[in-house]
Coordinates of C-alpha atoms in Angstrom, one line a residue:
X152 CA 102.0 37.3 121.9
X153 CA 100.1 37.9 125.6
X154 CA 98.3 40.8 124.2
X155 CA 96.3 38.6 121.0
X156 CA 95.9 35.4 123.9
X157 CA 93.2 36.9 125.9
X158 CA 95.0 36.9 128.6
X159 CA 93.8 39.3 131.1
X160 CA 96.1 40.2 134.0
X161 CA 98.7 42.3 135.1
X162 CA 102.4 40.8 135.3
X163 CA 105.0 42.7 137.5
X164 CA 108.6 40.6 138.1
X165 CA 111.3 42.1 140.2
X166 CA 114.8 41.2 140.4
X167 CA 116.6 42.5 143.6
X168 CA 116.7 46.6 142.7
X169 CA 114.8 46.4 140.0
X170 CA 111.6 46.1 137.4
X171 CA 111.9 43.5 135.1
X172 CA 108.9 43.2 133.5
X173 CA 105.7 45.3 134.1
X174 CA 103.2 45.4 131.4
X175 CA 99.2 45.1 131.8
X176 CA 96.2 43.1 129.6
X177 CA 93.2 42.7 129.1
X178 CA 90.4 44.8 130.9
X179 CA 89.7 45.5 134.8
X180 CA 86.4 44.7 134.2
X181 CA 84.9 43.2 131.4
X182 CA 81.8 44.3 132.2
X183 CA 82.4 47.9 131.6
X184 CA 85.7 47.4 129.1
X185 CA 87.5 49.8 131.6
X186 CA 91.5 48.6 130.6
X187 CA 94.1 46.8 132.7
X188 CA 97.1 49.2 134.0
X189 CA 100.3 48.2 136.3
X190 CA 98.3 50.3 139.0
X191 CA 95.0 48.6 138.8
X192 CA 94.4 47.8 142.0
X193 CA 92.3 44.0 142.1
X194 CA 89.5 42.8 144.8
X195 CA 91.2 40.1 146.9
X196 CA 87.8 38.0 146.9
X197 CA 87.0 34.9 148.0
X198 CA 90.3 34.2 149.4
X199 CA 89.1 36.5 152.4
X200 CA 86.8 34.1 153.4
X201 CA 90.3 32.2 155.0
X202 CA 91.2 35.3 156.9
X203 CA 87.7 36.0 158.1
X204 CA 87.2 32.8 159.5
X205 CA 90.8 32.7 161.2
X206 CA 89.7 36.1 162.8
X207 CA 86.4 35.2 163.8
X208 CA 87.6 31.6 165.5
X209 CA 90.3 33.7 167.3
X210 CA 87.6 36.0 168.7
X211 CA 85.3 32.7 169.8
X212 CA 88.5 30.5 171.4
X213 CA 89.0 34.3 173.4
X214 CA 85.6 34.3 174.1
X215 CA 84.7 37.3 172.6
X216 CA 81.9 35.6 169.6
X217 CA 79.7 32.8 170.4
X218 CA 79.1 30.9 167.1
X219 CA 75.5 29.8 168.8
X220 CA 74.0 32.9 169.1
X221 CA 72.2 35.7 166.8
X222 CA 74.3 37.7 164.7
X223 CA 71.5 40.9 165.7
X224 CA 73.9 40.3 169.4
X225 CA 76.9 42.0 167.7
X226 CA 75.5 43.9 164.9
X227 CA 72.8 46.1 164.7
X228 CA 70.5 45.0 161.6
X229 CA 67.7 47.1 162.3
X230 CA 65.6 48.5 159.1
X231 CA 67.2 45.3 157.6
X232 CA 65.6 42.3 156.1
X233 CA 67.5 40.6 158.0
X234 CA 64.9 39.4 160.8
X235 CA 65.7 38.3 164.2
X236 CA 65.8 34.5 165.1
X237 CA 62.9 32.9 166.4
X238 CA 61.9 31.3 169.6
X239 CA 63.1 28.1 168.2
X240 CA 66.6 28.8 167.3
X241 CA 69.3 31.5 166.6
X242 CA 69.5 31.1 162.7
X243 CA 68.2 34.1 160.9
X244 CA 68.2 33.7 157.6
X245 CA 69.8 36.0 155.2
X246 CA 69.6 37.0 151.7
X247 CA 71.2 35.1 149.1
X248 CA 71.9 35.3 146.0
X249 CA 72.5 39.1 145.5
X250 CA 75.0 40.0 143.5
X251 CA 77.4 41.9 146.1
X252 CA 78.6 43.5 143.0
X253 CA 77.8 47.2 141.9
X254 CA 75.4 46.6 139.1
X255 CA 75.5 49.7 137.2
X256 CA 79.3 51.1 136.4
X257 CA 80.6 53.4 139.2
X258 CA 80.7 57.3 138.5
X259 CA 85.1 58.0 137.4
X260 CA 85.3 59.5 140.4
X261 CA 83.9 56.7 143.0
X262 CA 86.5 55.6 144.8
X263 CA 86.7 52.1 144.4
X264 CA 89.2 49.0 144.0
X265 CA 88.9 47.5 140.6
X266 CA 87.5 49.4 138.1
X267 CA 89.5 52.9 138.6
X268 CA 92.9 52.9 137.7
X269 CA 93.9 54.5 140.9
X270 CA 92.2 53.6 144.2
X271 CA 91.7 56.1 146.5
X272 CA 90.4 54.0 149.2
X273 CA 89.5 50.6 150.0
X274 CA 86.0 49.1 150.2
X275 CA 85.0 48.9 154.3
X276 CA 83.3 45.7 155.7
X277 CA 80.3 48.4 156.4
X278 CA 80.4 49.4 152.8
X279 CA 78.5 45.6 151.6
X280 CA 75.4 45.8 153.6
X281 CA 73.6 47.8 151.7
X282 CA 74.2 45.6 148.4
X283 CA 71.7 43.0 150.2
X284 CA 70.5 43.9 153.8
X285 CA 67.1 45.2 151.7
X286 CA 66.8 41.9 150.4
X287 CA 64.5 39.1 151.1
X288 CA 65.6 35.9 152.2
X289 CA 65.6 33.5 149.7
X290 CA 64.7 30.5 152.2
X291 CA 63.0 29.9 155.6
X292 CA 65.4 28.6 158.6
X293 CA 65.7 25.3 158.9
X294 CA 65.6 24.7 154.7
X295 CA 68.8 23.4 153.3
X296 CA 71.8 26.0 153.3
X297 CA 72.6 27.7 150.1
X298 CA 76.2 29.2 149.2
X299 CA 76.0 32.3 149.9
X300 CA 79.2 35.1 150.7
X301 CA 76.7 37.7 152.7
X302 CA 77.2 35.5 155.9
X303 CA 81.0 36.3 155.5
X304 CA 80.3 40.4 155.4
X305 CA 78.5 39.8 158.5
X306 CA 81.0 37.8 160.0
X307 CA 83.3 40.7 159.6
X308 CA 81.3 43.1 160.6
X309 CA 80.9 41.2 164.1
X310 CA 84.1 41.3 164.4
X311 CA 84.8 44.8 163.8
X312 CA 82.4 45.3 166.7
X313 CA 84.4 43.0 168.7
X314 CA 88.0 43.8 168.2
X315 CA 86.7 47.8 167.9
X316 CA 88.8 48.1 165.2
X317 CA 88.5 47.2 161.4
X318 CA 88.3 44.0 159.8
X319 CA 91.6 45.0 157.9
X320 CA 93.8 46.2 160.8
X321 CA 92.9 43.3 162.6
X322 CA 93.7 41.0 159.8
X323 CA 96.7 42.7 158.9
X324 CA 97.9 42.5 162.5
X325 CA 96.7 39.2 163.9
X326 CA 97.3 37.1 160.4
X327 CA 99.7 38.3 158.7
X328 CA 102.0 39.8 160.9
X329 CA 101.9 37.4 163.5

């Protein structure tokens, strides 16, 4: 049985006209125990990293992003910890490390996309700074590279700045519709 395996997923299989199967598992999050339902609504993660960097190369073969200059250019980072380059170079470093992850369980009514049953909304690009712009850097320039998935919310947010549109739409329109 699914249910005693651990298994932790929702399951929806449609034959032409109709629901098949459509049962949920296992918890949202495990962190806060808050329960799987068909409507949970799942962060795409990592597998946005692909699209953003499809979008952004698009924007640098149009010209519109230079990969060789600060990221302050196209967003404004001020009150940030995120410091301007120096003379030497345009690599700012950035905080690493954070968790980029609420760490405390949202309030029922935060609209968020995993951990409500219902989404109201969908996270914005804009909506990640905060979880580590206020955060040191955990290295100097220059110091080997570290994973790290904040450079990727920046990415994004250049090129909402670019496009003038949001990271979505522009997604949406230029990747997967195209």
């Amino acid at each position: 049985m699914i249910s005693a395996s651990g298994f932790t997923n929702v399951v929806v299989v449609r034959h032409p006209g109709d629901v098949v199967v459509s049962e949920a598992w296992g918890y949202a999050t495990h962190r806060w125990q808050i329960p799987n339902t068909v409507d949970t609504r799942f962060d795409t993660a990592s597998i946005t990293k692909l699209f953003t960097s499809v979008a952004v190369l698009q924007q640098v073969g149009a010209g519109r992003l230079d990969l060789d200059v600060s990221i302050h250019r196209y967003i404004d980072l001020s009150g940030t910890m995120i410091p301007r380059p120096s003379r030497c170079g345009t690599f700012s470093p950035i905080p690493a490390g954070s968790p980029m992850m609420p760490t405390k369980k949202p309030a029922r009514s935060t609209p968020t996309w995993s951990w409500t049953r219902r989404a109201t909304r969908s996270w914005r690009t804009a909506d990640f700074l905060p979880q580590f712009a206020h955060e040191p850097a955990l290295a100097k320039p220059g110091v080997p590279a570290r994973y790290c998935n904040v450079s990727f919310v920046l990415a994004g947010l250049a090129l909402e700045r670019v496009v003038g549109e949001s990271y979505r739409s522009y997604v949406t329109r230029e990747i997967f519709e195209s």
